[in-house]
C-alpha cells in the first residue's frame, strides 16, 4: 500500500518546513488529540449560520502560536461512528464560508479514517480539504483570513502525524549491529588491508588504544552497541584535532552547528569538539536520537555521515511504506555516504579478527590516563611544562580542547598525567601569567603576480593569518590594487641595559626570547642566529628530535652570562637607503630591531609609505 501523491505537495512542504513537527522521531505517533474551538467564534452569527454541527478533532497547536481555528463553533457534539456526511447547509453555502466549512468536515472524516487505521483514505481526505481551502477567496476579512491559515496549519500538522505513525524505518535493537559481508564491504576490507589505505588503517588502529576503552565504557552505560567505538576510526583516524574540508572537527567530526546542538561549546580558547570525552557524550546523544528516528543501525550511520534530512528525503523517494534495510537506499545516497557504512562494517570485520588481516603485530598505544588540577589563573601549557618538567606534547594531548594552548581566563580543570597532580598544584603559582601577544598589522597594496604565499614570506607572516585578517576564502588569486591587512609576527623586546648593579658589576640576564619558525629554518641555523646550540634549544623546548614546523614558537635559551662593565655607549644610528620592494617590517627585521623602534627613530607610523631612495 503506497502513499497517495498529494496535489498540494509544494505548498504542504513549505508549511511543514516552517512549522516543524512535535512528534518524537522513531516513536509511534500518539492517537489523534481533540482540540476545542475558540469560544469567541460561537457567538458570531455569520459563522453560526454555516458552521457544521459536529466536533472537529485536530492536533494541538504548539504554545505561543496563533489561536486555533478562530471563528469555529465552541461546543460541538461528538461525531458518530459512521462516516460523517458534509452538512447539507454547508453544501448549499456559497463563497468562502461554505468552502471553509466543507474543509472542516473533510478534516473530521480524515480523523475518523485515521482512527480506523485507513491511513491512505485519511491522507486523501486531507488532500481534498487542502485543495478546497486553496481556492478560498477571503478578501480583506480578517476573521476568514485567520480561519483559512489555521486550517492550513491543522491539515499540514495532521499529515505529518499520519506520516510519522507509518514509521520511516522498522524498529531495531539498540545493541545489535548486523555485521554482514557483501561485495561493497569486501571492497573496503581490501582497501584497508592490502590497498592504498593500509597505512592509514594501521596507524588509526594503533591510536585507537588511547581513546577506545573510555568510549566503549560510555556506550555501555548509554545502552548502545560497543561496536560504535570503532566509528572514530573511519571518521577521524582517532585524531582529536582532525579537521575536514567541511570544517568537521575532532574524533567524532562534528561541524560547528551540530556541535552546538549537542552542547559542544567553542570560543577563542576552547573547542570542545576536540575533547574526546565531551565529544563522545555528544555523539552518543546524536546516535541515540538517530536510532529513535530510523531504527536501523546501518541507516543511522548513513544519517550520521550525511545528515538525517538527506536520508529522510531518500527514504521518502522510495516506493515503499517503510525501510527494512539500509541497502534499499545504497544506490541513491551520495557516494561518500554509500561507502561510509561498508567502511564501518569492514572495520568491524578486520578488528574482530586482527590476525586474519595481518594486524596482530601492531601494539596499541596505551590508554590516556589522567587526573585534574584546578588552575585559577590564565597560563600557557608550555609554561606549565617548563615549570613542572611534564612533557609539553603530553599536556597538549590531554587538554586537546585548548585551541591555542592557553587556559581560559576564569579558571580551568587542567588534565595532567596520572600521579602529577600534586606536583602541578605545588608549582602553579610559579608559572607566569599569560600575556597576550600584541599583533601588529600593516597595510599592503597588492601588485600583479603576488600571492598569499609570497606576502607571507615577505612579511614573515603566514597565509592563514592573512586570510583571517582580510576575510579571504578559497584559493582565488589576489586582485592587484587591493589593500590587504598584513598581521606581523611578534618582534622580541629589546634587552634591558646593563646598569643593573649599583657598582656597575653583576650578571646581566637576557630576557626570554621567542623565535617563530619560518620557511627554511632548521635548529642548526636558529642556534647560529641566537648564539646557542641545537642541544640547548632542544632542552629548552623539550624537543625529542630536530623536526620543527612552520609557525612553531621556540623559546631561545639565554646566552652565557656576561659581566656588566657599566652603561654601554649609545650606538649611532645607521642610515639606510630604501630599495625597491622594501617594507618597514622587512627593514626592521634585517637590522635586528623592532618595528616600533624603526618607526620612532624616523618619526613614522605603521601606515607610513616609503619610497625607493628614501633614507
Coordinates of C-alpha atoms in Angstrom, one line a residue:
X1 CA 0.0 0.0 0.0
X2 CA 1.6 3.2 -1.2
X3 CA 1.2 6.8 -0.2
X4 CA -1.2 8.8 -2.4
X5 CA 0.5 11.5 -4.3
X6 CA -0.6 14.8 -2.8
X7 CA -1.9 17.5 -5.1
X8 CA -0.6 20.2 -2.8
X9 CA 2.9 18.8 -2.5
X10 CA 4.9 22.1 -2.8
X11 CA 2.6 24.1 -0.6
X12 CA 2.5 21.3 2.0
X13 CA 6.3 21.1 2.2
X14 CA 6.5 24.9 2.6
X15 CA 4.1 24.8 5.6
X16 CA 5.7 21.8 7.3
X17 CA 9.2 23.1 7.0
X18 CA 8.1 26.4 8.5
X19 CA 6.1 24.8 11.4
X20 CA 8.2 21.7 12.2
X21 CA 6.7 18.6 13.8
X22 CA 6.2 17.8 17.5
X23 CA 6.2 14.1 17.0
X24 CA 9.2 12.4 18.6
X25 CA 11.1 10.6 15.8
X26 CA 11.2 6.9 16.0
X27 CA 8.2 6.5 18.3
X28 CA 4.7 5.6 17.1
X29 CA 2.6 8.8 16.8
X30 CA 0.1 9.2 19.5
X31 CA -3.6 8.8 18.8
X32 CA -5.4 11.8 17.4
X33 CA -5.9 14.6 20.0
X34 CA -9.0 16.7 20.3
X35 CA -9.0 20.5 20.1
X36 CA -11.8 22.7 21.4
X37 CA -12.6 25.6 19.1
X38 CA -12.4 29.2 20.0
X39 CA -15.3 30.1 22.2
X40 CA -15.3 33.6 20.8
X41 CA -16.4 32.4 17.5
X42 CA -19.5 30.6 18.9
X43 CA -21.4 33.9 19.2
X44 CA -20.6 35.1 15.7
X45 CA -23.8 35.0 13.7
X46 CA -22.0 35.0 10.4
X47 CA -20.2 31.7 11.2
X48 CA -23.1 30.2 13.1
X49 CA -25.3 30.0 10.1
X50 CA -23.0 27.9 8.1
X51 CA -20.7 26.0 10.5
X52 CA -21.3 22.2 10.6
X53 CA -22.8 21.0 13.9
X54 CA -20.1 18.4 14.5
X55 CA -17.0 18.3 16.6
X56 CA -13.7 18.6 14.7
X57 CA -10.5 16.9 16.1
X58 CA -7.1 18.2 15.3
X59 CA -3.6 18.1 16.7
X60 CA -2.8 20.5 19.5
X61 CA -1.2 23.8 18.3
X62 CA 2.2 24.5 20.0
X63 CA 2.3 27.1 22.7
X64 CA 2.9 30.6 21.5
X65 CA 1.2 30.3 18.1
X66 CA -2.0 31.9 16.9
X67 CA -5.3 30.7 18.4
X68 CA -6.6 27.5 16.8
X69 CA -9.2 27.8 14.1
X70 CA -10.6 31.2 15.1
X71 CA -14.2 31.6 14.3
X72 CA -15.3 27.9 14.7
X73 CA -18.1 26.8 17.0
X74 CA -17.1 26.3 20.6
X75 CA -19.1 23.3 21.7
X76 CA -19.9 20.8 19.0
X77 CA -21.4 17.3 19.8
X78 CA -19.0 14.3 19.2
X79 CA -19.1 12.7 15.8
X80 CA -20.9 9.4 15.3
X81 CA -19.1 6.2 14.5
X82 CA -20.4 6.2 10.9
X83 CA -18.7 8.2 8.1
X84 CA -19.7 11.9 8.6
X85 CA -21.5 13.4 5.7
X86 CA -20.9 17.0 4.8
X87 CA -23.6 19.1 6.3
X88 CA -26.4 20.0 3.8
X89 CA -26.3 23.6 4.9
X90 CA -22.5 23.7 4.1
X91 CA -23.0 22.1 0.7
X92 CA -25.5 24.8 -0.2
X93 CA -23.4 27.7 1.2
X94 CA -21.7 29.9 -1.2
X95 CA -18.3 31.6 -1.1
X96 CA -15.6 31.4 1.4
X97 CA -17.6 30.4 4.5
X98 CA -19.1 27.4 2.8
X99 CA -15.7 26.2 1.5
X100 CA -14.1 26.5 4.9
X101 CA -17.0 24.6 6.5
X102 CA -16.6 21.8 3.9
X103 CA -12.9 21.7 4.6
X104 CA -13.6 21.4 8.3
X105 CA -15.9 18.4 7.7
X106 CA -13.3 16.7 5.5
X107 CA -10.8 17.1 8.3
X108 CA -13.3 15.3 10.6
X109 CA -13.7 12.5 8.1
X110 CA -9.9 12.2 7.9
X111 CA -9.8 12.0 11.7
X112 CA -12.2 9.0 11.7
X113 CA -10.4 7.3 8.9
X114 CA -7.1 7.6 10.8
X115 CA -8.7 6.1 13.9
X116 CA -9.9 3.2 11.9
X117 CA -6.3 2.7 10.5
X118 CA -7.2 3.7 6.9
X119 CA -4.3 6.0 6.5
X120 CA -4.4 6.3 2.7
X121 CA -8.0 7.4 2.9
X122 CA -7.2 9.9 5.7
X123 CA -4.4 11.4 3.6
X124 CA -6.8 11.6 0.6
X125 CA -9.4 13.5 2.6
X126 CA -6.8 15.9 4.0
X127 CA -5.6 16.4 0.4
X128 CA -9.1 17.3 -0.7
X129 CA -9.5 19.7 2.3
X130 CA -6.3 21.4 1.5
X131 CA -7.2 21.8 -2.2
X132 CA -10.5 23.3 -1.1
X133 CA -9.1 26.0 1.1
X134 CA -6.5 27.0 -1.5
X135 CA -9.5 28.1 -3.6
X136 CA -11.0 30.2 -0.9
X137 CA -11.0 34.0 -1.6
X138 CA -11.0 35.6 1.9
X139 CA -10.8 39.2 0.6
X140 CA -10.0 41.5 3.4
X141 CA -12.0 39.8 6.1
X142 CA -9.5 39.3 8.9
X143 CA -11.7 36.5 10.5
X144 CA -11.8 34.5 7.3
X145 CA -8.0 35.0 6.8
X146 CA -7.3 33.7 10.3
X147 CA -9.6 30.7 9.8
X148 CA -8.0 29.8 6.5
X149 CA -4.5 30.0 7.9
X150 CA -5.5 27.9 10.9
X151 CA -7.0 25.3 8.7
X152 CA -3.8 25.2 6.6
X153 CA -1.8 24.7 9.8
X154 CA -4.1 21.9 11.1
X155 CA -4.1 20.0 7.9
X156 CA -0.4 20.1 7.5
X157 CA 0.2 19.1 11.1
X158 CA -2.2 16.2 10.8
X159 CA -0.5 14.9 7.7
X160 CA 2.9 15.0 9.5
X161 CA 1.4 12.9 12.3
X162 CA 0.0 10.4 9.9
X163 CA 3.3 10.1 8.1
X164 CA 5.1 9.7 11.4
X165 CA 2.7 7.0 12.5
X166 CA 3.6 4.9 9.5
X167 CA 7.3 5.0 10.5
X168 CA 10.2 5.5 8.1
X169 CA 12.1 2.5 9.4
X170 CA 11.4 -0.7 11.3
X171 CA 12.4 -0.9 14.9
X172 CA 15.9 -2.4 15.6
X173 CA 17.7 -3.5 18.7
X174 CA 19.9 -0.8 20.3
X175 CA 22.6 -3.4 21.0
X176 CA 22.6 -5.1 17.6
X177 CA 24.6 -4.0 14.5
X178 CA 24.2 -6.6 11.7
X179 CA 27.8 -7.3 10.5
X180 CA 27.2 -8.6 7.1
X181 CA 29.6 -9.3 4.2
X182 CA 28.8 -8.4 0.6
X183 CA 30.9 -7.1 -2.4
X184 CA 30.7 -3.5 -1.1
X185 CA 32.1 -4.5 2.3
X186 CA 34.7 -6.8 0.9
X187 CA 36.0 -4.0 -1.3
X188 CA 36.5 -1.8 1.7
X189 CA 38.2 -4.6 3.6
X190 CA 40.7 -5.0 0.7
X191 CA 41.3 -1.2 0.6
X192 CA 42.1 -1.2 4.4
X193 CA 44.3 -4.3 4.4
X194 CA 46.1 -4.5 1.1
X195 CA 45.2 -1.4 -0.8
X196 CA 46.1 2.3 -0.7
X197 CA 44.5 2.8 2.8
X198 CA 46.5 0.2 4.5
X199 CA 48.9 2.6 6.2
X200 CA 46.1 4.8 7.3
X201 CA 44.2 1.9 8.8
X202 CA 47.2 0.5 10.7
X203 CA 48.1 3.9 12.2
X204 CA 44.5 4.6 13.2
X205 CA 44.2 1.1 14.7
X206 CA 47.3 1.8 16.7
X207 CA 46.0 5.1 18.0
X208 CA 42.6 3.6 19.0
X209 CA 44.2 2.3 22.2
X210 CA 44.3 5.8 23.6
X211 CA 40.6 6.5 23.4
X212 CA 38.5 3.4 22.7
X213 CA 38.3 2.0 26.2
X214 CA 36.7 5.1 27.6
X215 CA 34.4 5.3 24.5
X216 CA 33.3 1.7 25.0
X217 CA 32.5 2.3 28.7
X218 CA 30.4 5.4 27.8
X219 CA 28.5 3.4 25.1
X220 CA 27.8 0.5 27.5
X221 CA 26.5 3.0 30.1
X222 CA 24.2 4.5 27.4
X223 CA 22.9 1.1 26.3
X224 CA 24.3 1.5 22.8
X225 CA 26.4 -1.1 20.8
X226 CA 30.0 -1.0 21.9
X227 CA 31.0 -1.6 18.2
X228 CA 30.2 2.1 17.7
X229 CA 33.5 2.8 19.5
X230 CA 35.2 2.0 16.2
X231 CA 33.3 4.7 14.3
X232 CA 36.1 7.4 15.0
X233 CA 38.5 5.2 13.1
X234 CA 36.8 6.0 9.8
X235 CA 35.6 9.4 10.9
X236 CA 39.0 10.8 12.0
X237 CA 41.6 8.1 12.3
X238 CA 41.3 8.6 16.0
X239 CA 42.9 12.0 15.7
X240 CA 41.4 14.5 18.2
X241 CA 42.4 17.5 16.0
X242 CA 41.3 16.0 12.6
X243 CA 39.7 18.8 10.5
X244 CA 37.7 18.0 7.4
X245 CA 37.2 20.4 4.4
X246 CA 33.6 20.8 5.7
X247 CA 35.0 22.1 9.0
X248 CA 34.1 19.0 10.9
X249 CA 36.5 18.6 13.8
X250 CA 37.6 16.1 16.4
X251 CA 37.3 12.3 16.9
X252 CA 33.6 12.3 16.0
X253 CA 33.8 15.0 13.3
X254 CA 31.2 17.4 14.5
X255 CA 30.5 20.5 12.3
X256 CA 30.1 23.7 14.5
X257 CA 26.3 23.8 14.2
X258 CA 25.8 20.1 15.2
X259 CA 28.4 20.6 18.0
X260 CA 26.3 23.4 19.5
X261 CA 23.2 21.3 19.1
X262 CA 24.8 18.7 21.4
X263 CA 26.3 21.1 23.9
X264 CA 29.9 21.2 22.5
X265 CA 30.9 24.8 23.1
X266 CA 33.6 26.8 21.4
X267 CA 35.2 30.2 21.9
X268 CA 38.6 31.8 21.5
X269 CA 40.3 29.4 23.9
X270 CA 38.3 26.2 23.8
X271 CA 36.7 24.0 21.2
X272 CA 35.0 21.0 23.0
X273 CA 34.7 19.1 19.7
X274 CA 38.4 18.2 20.3
X275 CA 37.7 16.9 23.8
X276 CA 37.4 13.1 23.5
X277 CA 35.1 12.6 26.5
X278 CA 32.8 15.6 25.8
X279 CA 32.6 14.8 22.1
X280 CA 31.8 11.2 22.8
X281 CA 28.8 12.3 25.0
X282 CA 27.6 14.4 22.2
X283 CA 28.0 11.6 19.7
X284 CA 26.1 9.2 21.9
X285 CA 23.2 11.7 22.2
X286 CA 23.2 12.2 18.4
X287 CA 23.4 8.4 17.6
X288 CA 20.6 7.7 20.1
X289 CA 18.4 10.3 18.5
X290 CA 19.1 8.9 15.0
X291 CA 18.3 5.4 16.2
X292 CA 15.0 6.6 17.6
X293 CA 14.3 8.1 14.2
X294 CA 15.3 5.3 11.9
X295 CA 15.5 2.2 14.0
X296 CA 18.2 0.5 11.8
X297 CA 21.8 1.0 12.8
X298 CA 23.1 0.9 9.2
X299 CA 20.7 3.7 8.3
X300 CA 21.7 5.6 11.5
X301 CA 25.4 5.5 10.4
X302 CA 24.4 6.9 6.9
X303 CA 22.5 9.7 8.6
X304 CA 25.4 10.4 10.9
X305 CA 27.6 10.9 7.8
X306 CA 25.3 13.0 5.6
X307 CA 22.6 14.2 7.9
X308 CA 19.2 12.9 8.8
X309 CA 17.4 15.2 6.4
X310 CA 19.2 13.8 3.4
X311 CA 18.5 10.2 4.4
X312 CA 14.8 11.1 5.2
X313 CA 14.4 12.6 1.7
X314 CA 16.0 9.5 0.2
X315 CA 13.6 7.2 2.1
X316 CA 10.6 9.2 1.1
X317 CA 11.6 8.9 -2.5
X318 CA 11.4 5.1 -2.3
X319 CA 8.2 3.3 -3.5
X320 CA 7.9 1.5 -0.1
X321 CA 6.0 2.3 3.0
X322 CA 8.9 1.8 5.4
X323 CA 12.6 1.0 5.3
X324 CA 13.6 -2.6 6.1
X325 CA 17.2 -2.3 5.3
X326 CA 20.0 0.2 4.6
X327 CA 20.8 -1.5 1.3
X328 CA 17.4 -0.4 0.0
X329 CA 19.0 3.1 0.0
X330 CA 22.5 2.3 -1.1
X331 CA 22.4 3.3 -4.7
X332 CA 20.5 6.6 -4.0
X333 CA 22.9 8.0 -1.4
X334 CA 25.8 10.3 -2.1
X335 CA 28.9 8.2 -3.0
X336 CA 30.8 9.2 0.3
X337 CA 27.8 8.2 2.4
X338 CA 27.2 5.0 0.4
X339 CA 30.8 3.9 1.1
X340 CA 30.6 5.0 4.8
X341 CA 28.5 2.1 6.0
X342 CA 30.5 -0.6 4.2
X343 CA 33.7 1.0 5.6
X344 CA 32.4 0.8 9.1
X345 CA 31.3 -2.8 8.6
X346 CA 34.7 -3.6 7.0
X347 CA 36.4 -2.1 10.1
X348 CA 34.3 -4.4 12.4
X349 CA 35.3 -7.5 10.3
X350 CA 39.0 -6.5 10.5
X351 CA 39.3 -5.6 14.2
X352 CA 37.2 -8.7 15.1
X353 CA 39.9 -10.9 13.6
X354 CA 43.2 -8.9 13.5
X355 CA 45.4 -11.9 13.0
X356 CA 43.5 -12.8 9.9
X357 CA 44.2 -9.4 8.3
X358 CA 47.8 -9.0 9.5
X359 CA 47.2 -6.7 12.4
X360 CA 48.5 -8.9 15.1
X361 CA 51.9 -7.3 15.0
X362 CA 50.5 -3.9 15.9
X363 CA 50.8 -2.8 19.6
X364 CA 48.0 -0.4 20.5
X365 CA 49.1 2.8 22.2
X366 CA 48.3 2.9 25.9
X367 CA 45.1 4.5 27.1
X368 CA 45.5 8.1 28.2
X369 CA 45.2 8.2 32.0
X370 CA 45.0 11.5 33.8
X371 CA 43.8 13.4 36.8
X372 CA 42.7 17.0 37.1
X373 CA 44.1 20.1 38.8
X374 CA 42.1 23.3 39.3
X375 CA 44.1 26.2 37.9
X376 CA 42.7 29.6 39.0
X377 CA 44.6 31.8 36.6
X378 CA 45.3 32.1 32.9
X379 CA 48.6 30.4 31.9
X380 CA 50.1 28.7 28.8
X381 CA 50.5 24.9 28.7
X382 CA 54.1 25.3 27.7
X383 CA 54.8 27.5 30.8
X384 CA 53.3 24.7 33.0
X385 CA 55.5 22.2 31.2
X386 CA 58.6 24.3 31.7
X387 CA 57.9 24.8 35.4
X388 CA 56.9 21.2 36.2
X389 CA 59.0 19.3 33.8
X390 CA 56.0 17.5 32.3
X391 CA 56.2 16.8 28.6
X392 CA 54.6 19.7 26.8
X393 CA 53.3 17.4 24.0
X394 CA 51.5 15.2 26.5
X395 CA 49.9 18.2 28.2
X396 CA 48.6 19.4 24.8
X397 CA 47.2 15.9 24.1
X398 CA 45.5 15.6 27.4
X399 CA 43.9 19.1 27.0
X400 CA 43.2 18.9 23.3
X401 CA 40.2 21.2 23.5
X402 CA 42.6 24.2 24.2
X403 CA 42.8 25.8 20.8
X404 CA 45.8 28.0 21.4
X405 CA 47.5 26.1 24.2
X406 CA 46.3 28.8 26.6
X407 CA 43.9 28.2 29.6
X408 CA 40.7 30.3 29.8
X409 CA 40.7 33.4 31.9
X410 CA 38.2 32.3 34.6
X411 CA 39.9 29.1 35.8
X412 CA 40.2 25.7 34.3
X413 CA 40.2 22.0 35.3
X414 CA 43.6 21.0 33.8
X415 CA 44.3 17.4 32.9
X416 CA 47.7 16.2 33.9
X417 CA 49.4 12.7 33.7
X418 CA 48.3 10.3 36.4
X419 CA 50.4 11.0 39.5
X420 CA 51.4 14.5 38.6
X421 CA 48.5 16.5 40.1
X422 CA 50.2 17.3 43.4
X423 CA 53.4 18.5 41.7
X424 CA 51.5 20.8 39.3
X425 CA 49.3 22.2 42.2
X426 CA 52.5 23.0 44.1
X427 CA 54.2 24.7 41.2
X428 CA 51.3 26.5 39.6
X429 CA 51.9 29.8 41.5
X430 CA 55.4 29.8 40.0
X431 CA 54.0 29.7 36.5
X432 CA 54.0 33.1 34.8
X433 CA 50.6 34.6 33.9
X434 CA 49.7 34.5 30.2
X435 CA 50.2 37.9 28.4
X436 CA 48.5 38.1 25.0
X437 CA 51.0 39.0 22.3
X438 CA 50.5 42.3 20.6
X439 CA 49.5 41.8 17.0
X440 CA 50.9 44.4 14.6
X441 CA 49.1 45.0 11.3
X442 CA 50.4 46.9 8.3
X443 CA 48.7 47.7 5.0
X444 CA 49.9 46.3 1.7
X445 CA 48.6 47.2 -1.8
X446 CA 48.6 44.0 -3.9
X447 CA 50.8 44.0 -7.0
X448 CA 50.5 41.9 -10.1
X449 CA 51.9 38.4 -9.6
X450 CA 51.8 38.5 -5.8
X451 CA 50.2 35.6 -3.8
X452 CA 49.4 34.9 -0.2
X453 CA 52.5 32.7 0.0
X454 CA 54.8 35.4 -1.3
X455 CA 53.3 38.0 1.0
X456 CA 53.7 35.7 4.0
X457 CA 57.3 35.1 3.1
X458 CA 57.9 38.8 2.6
X459 CA 56.4 40.0 5.9
X460 CA 57.4 37.0 8.0
X461 CA 53.7 36.2 8.5
X462 CA 51.7 33.2 7.4
X463 CA 48.9 32.6 4.9
X464 CA 46.2 31.6 7.4
X465 CA 46.7 34.8 9.4
X466 CA 46.5 36.9 6.3
X467 CA 43.3 35.1 5.2
X468 CA 41.7 35.6 8.5
X469 CA 42.7 39.3 8.8
X470 CA 41.1 40.0 5.4
X471 CA 38.2 37.5 5.3
X472 CA 39.6 35.8 2.3
X473 CA 38.0 32.5 1.3
X474 CA 39.2 29.9 -1.2
X475 CA 42.2 29.8 -3.4
X476 CA 41.2 32.7 -5.6
X477 CA 44.1 34.9 -6.9
X478 CA 44.6 38.3 -5.3
X479 CA 43.3 41.3 -7.1
X480 CA 46.1 43.9 -8.0
X481 CA 45.4 47.2 -6.3
X482 CA 43.5 45.7 -3.4
X483 CA 44.9 46.8 0.0
X484 CA 45.4 43.9 2.5
X485 CA 46.0 44.0 6.2
X486 CA 49.1 42.0 7.0
X487 CA 49.5 40.7 10.6
X488 CA 53.1 40.6 11.6
X489 CA 55.0 38.1 13.7
X490 CA 55.8 39.4 17.1
X491 CA 59.2 41.0 17.5
X492 CA 61.2 40.3 20.6
X493 CA 61.6 43.1 23.1
X494 CA 64.9 45.0 23.4
X495 CA 67.2 43.6 26.1
X496 CA 67.5 45.8 29.2
X497 CA 70.6 48.0 29.8
X498 CA 73.5 46.6 31.8
X499 CA 73.2 49.1 34.6
X500 CA 71.6 46.6 37.0
X501 CA 74.1 46.8 39.8
X502 CA 74.9 49.9 41.7
X503 CA 78.6 49.3 41.5
X504 CA 78.5 48.7 37.7
X505 CA 79.1 45.0 38.2
X506 CA 77.0 41.8 38.3
X507 CA 75.4 39.4 35.9
X508 CA 73.1 40.7 33.2
X509 CA 70.2 38.4 32.5
X510 CA 69.0 38.1 28.9
X511 CA 65.2 38.4 28.6
X512 CA 63.2 35.4 27.3
X513 CA 63.3 35.5 23.5
X514 CA 60.9 33.6 21.3
X515 CA 61.5 32.6 17.8
X516 CA 58.7 31.7 15.3
X517 CA 59.8 29.1 12.8
X518 CA 59.8 30.4 9.2
X519 CA 60.2 28.6 5.9
X520 CA 63.8 27.3 5.6
X521 CA 64.6 27.3 9.3
X522 CA 66.4 24.5 11.0
X523 CA 67.5 24.0 14.5
X524 CA 71.1 24.5 13.4
X525 CA 70.6 27.9 11.7
X526 CA 68.4 29.1 14.5
X527 CA 71.1 28.1 17.0
X528 CA 73.6 30.0 15.0
X529 CA 71.4 33.1 14.8
X530 CA 70.9 33.2 18.6
X531 CA 74.4 32.2 19.6
X532 CA 73.4 29.0 21.2
X533 CA 73.4 25.2 20.4
X534 CA 70.9 22.8 19.0
X535 CA 71.1 20.8 22.2
X536 CA 70.2 23.8 24.3
X537 CA 67.2 24.7 22.1
X538 CA 66.0 21.1 22.3
X539 CA 66.4 21.1 26.1
X540 CA 64.6 24.5 26.5
X541 CA 61.7 23.4 24.4
X542 CA 61.6 19.7 25.4
X543 CA 62.2 18.6 21.8
X544 CA 63.0 14.9 21.3
X545 CA 64.3 15.3 17.7
X546 CA 65.2 18.0 15.2
X547 CA 61.9 18.3 13.5
X548 CA 60.2 21.7 13.6
X549 CA 57.1 23.1 11.8
X550 CA 56.2 26.4 10.3
X551 CA 54.7 28.8 12.8
X552 CA 56.1 26.8 15.8
X553 CA 57.2 29.1 18.7
X554 CA 60.5 28.2 20.2
X555 CA 61.9 29.7 23.4
X556 CA 65.6 30.6 23.0
X557 CA 67.9 29.6 25.8
X558 CA 69.7 32.5 27.5
X559 CA 73.2 33.3 26.3
X560 CA 76.2 32.8 28.6
X561 CA 76.0 35.5 31.3
X562 CA 78.3 38.4 30.9
X563 CA 79.8 40.8 33.5
X564 CA 78.4 44.3 33.1
X565 CA 81.0 46.9 32.5
X566 CA 78.8 49.9 33.2
X567 CA 76.5 51.7 30.8
X568 CA 77.3 50.9 27.2
X569 CA 77.7 53.9 24.9
X570 CA 74.6 54.7 22.9
X571 CA 75.1 53.4 19.3
X572 CA 74.9 55.8 16.5
X573 CA 72.0 55.1 14.2
X574 CA 72.7 53.6 10.8
X575 CA 71.5 55.4 7.7
X576 CA 69.8 53.0 5.2
X577 CA 68.6 53.9 1.7
X578 CA 65.2 52.3 0.9
X579 CA 65.3 49.9 -2.1
X580 CA 62.5 48.8 -4.4
X581 CA 60.3 46.2 -2.7
X582 CA 61.4 47.1 0.8
X583 CA 58.9 47.2 3.7
X584 CA 59.2 48.8 7.1
X585 CA 58.9 45.4 8.7
X586 CA 61.5 43.9 6.5
X587 CA 63.9 46.8 7.2
X588 CA 63.4 46.4 10.9
X589 CA 64.0 42.7 10.8
X590 CA 67.1 43.0 8.7
X591 CA 68.6 45.5 11.2
X592 CA 67.7 43.3 14.2
X593 CA 65.3 45.8 15.7
X594 CA 61.6 46.0 16.4
X595 CA 59.2 47.8 14.1
X596 CA 58.3 50.3 16.9
X597 CA 62.0 51.3 17.2
X598 CA 62.3 51.9 13.5
X599 CA 59.1 54.0 13.4
X600 CA 60.2 56.0 16.5
X601 CA 63.7 56.7 15.0
X602 CA 62.2 58.0 11.8
X603 CA 59.0 59.7 13.1
X604 CA 56.9 57.3 11.1
X605 CA 53.6 55.4 11.7
X606 CA 52.7 51.8 10.7
X607 CA 50.7 53.3 7.8
X608 CA 53.5 55.5 6.5
X609 CA 54.6 54.8 2.9
X610 CA 58.2 54.6 2.0
X611 CA 59.8 55.3 -1.4
X612 CA 62.9 53.9 -3.1
X613 CA 65.9 56.1 -2.2
X614 CA 64.3 57.4 1.0
X615 CA 66.8 57.5 3.9

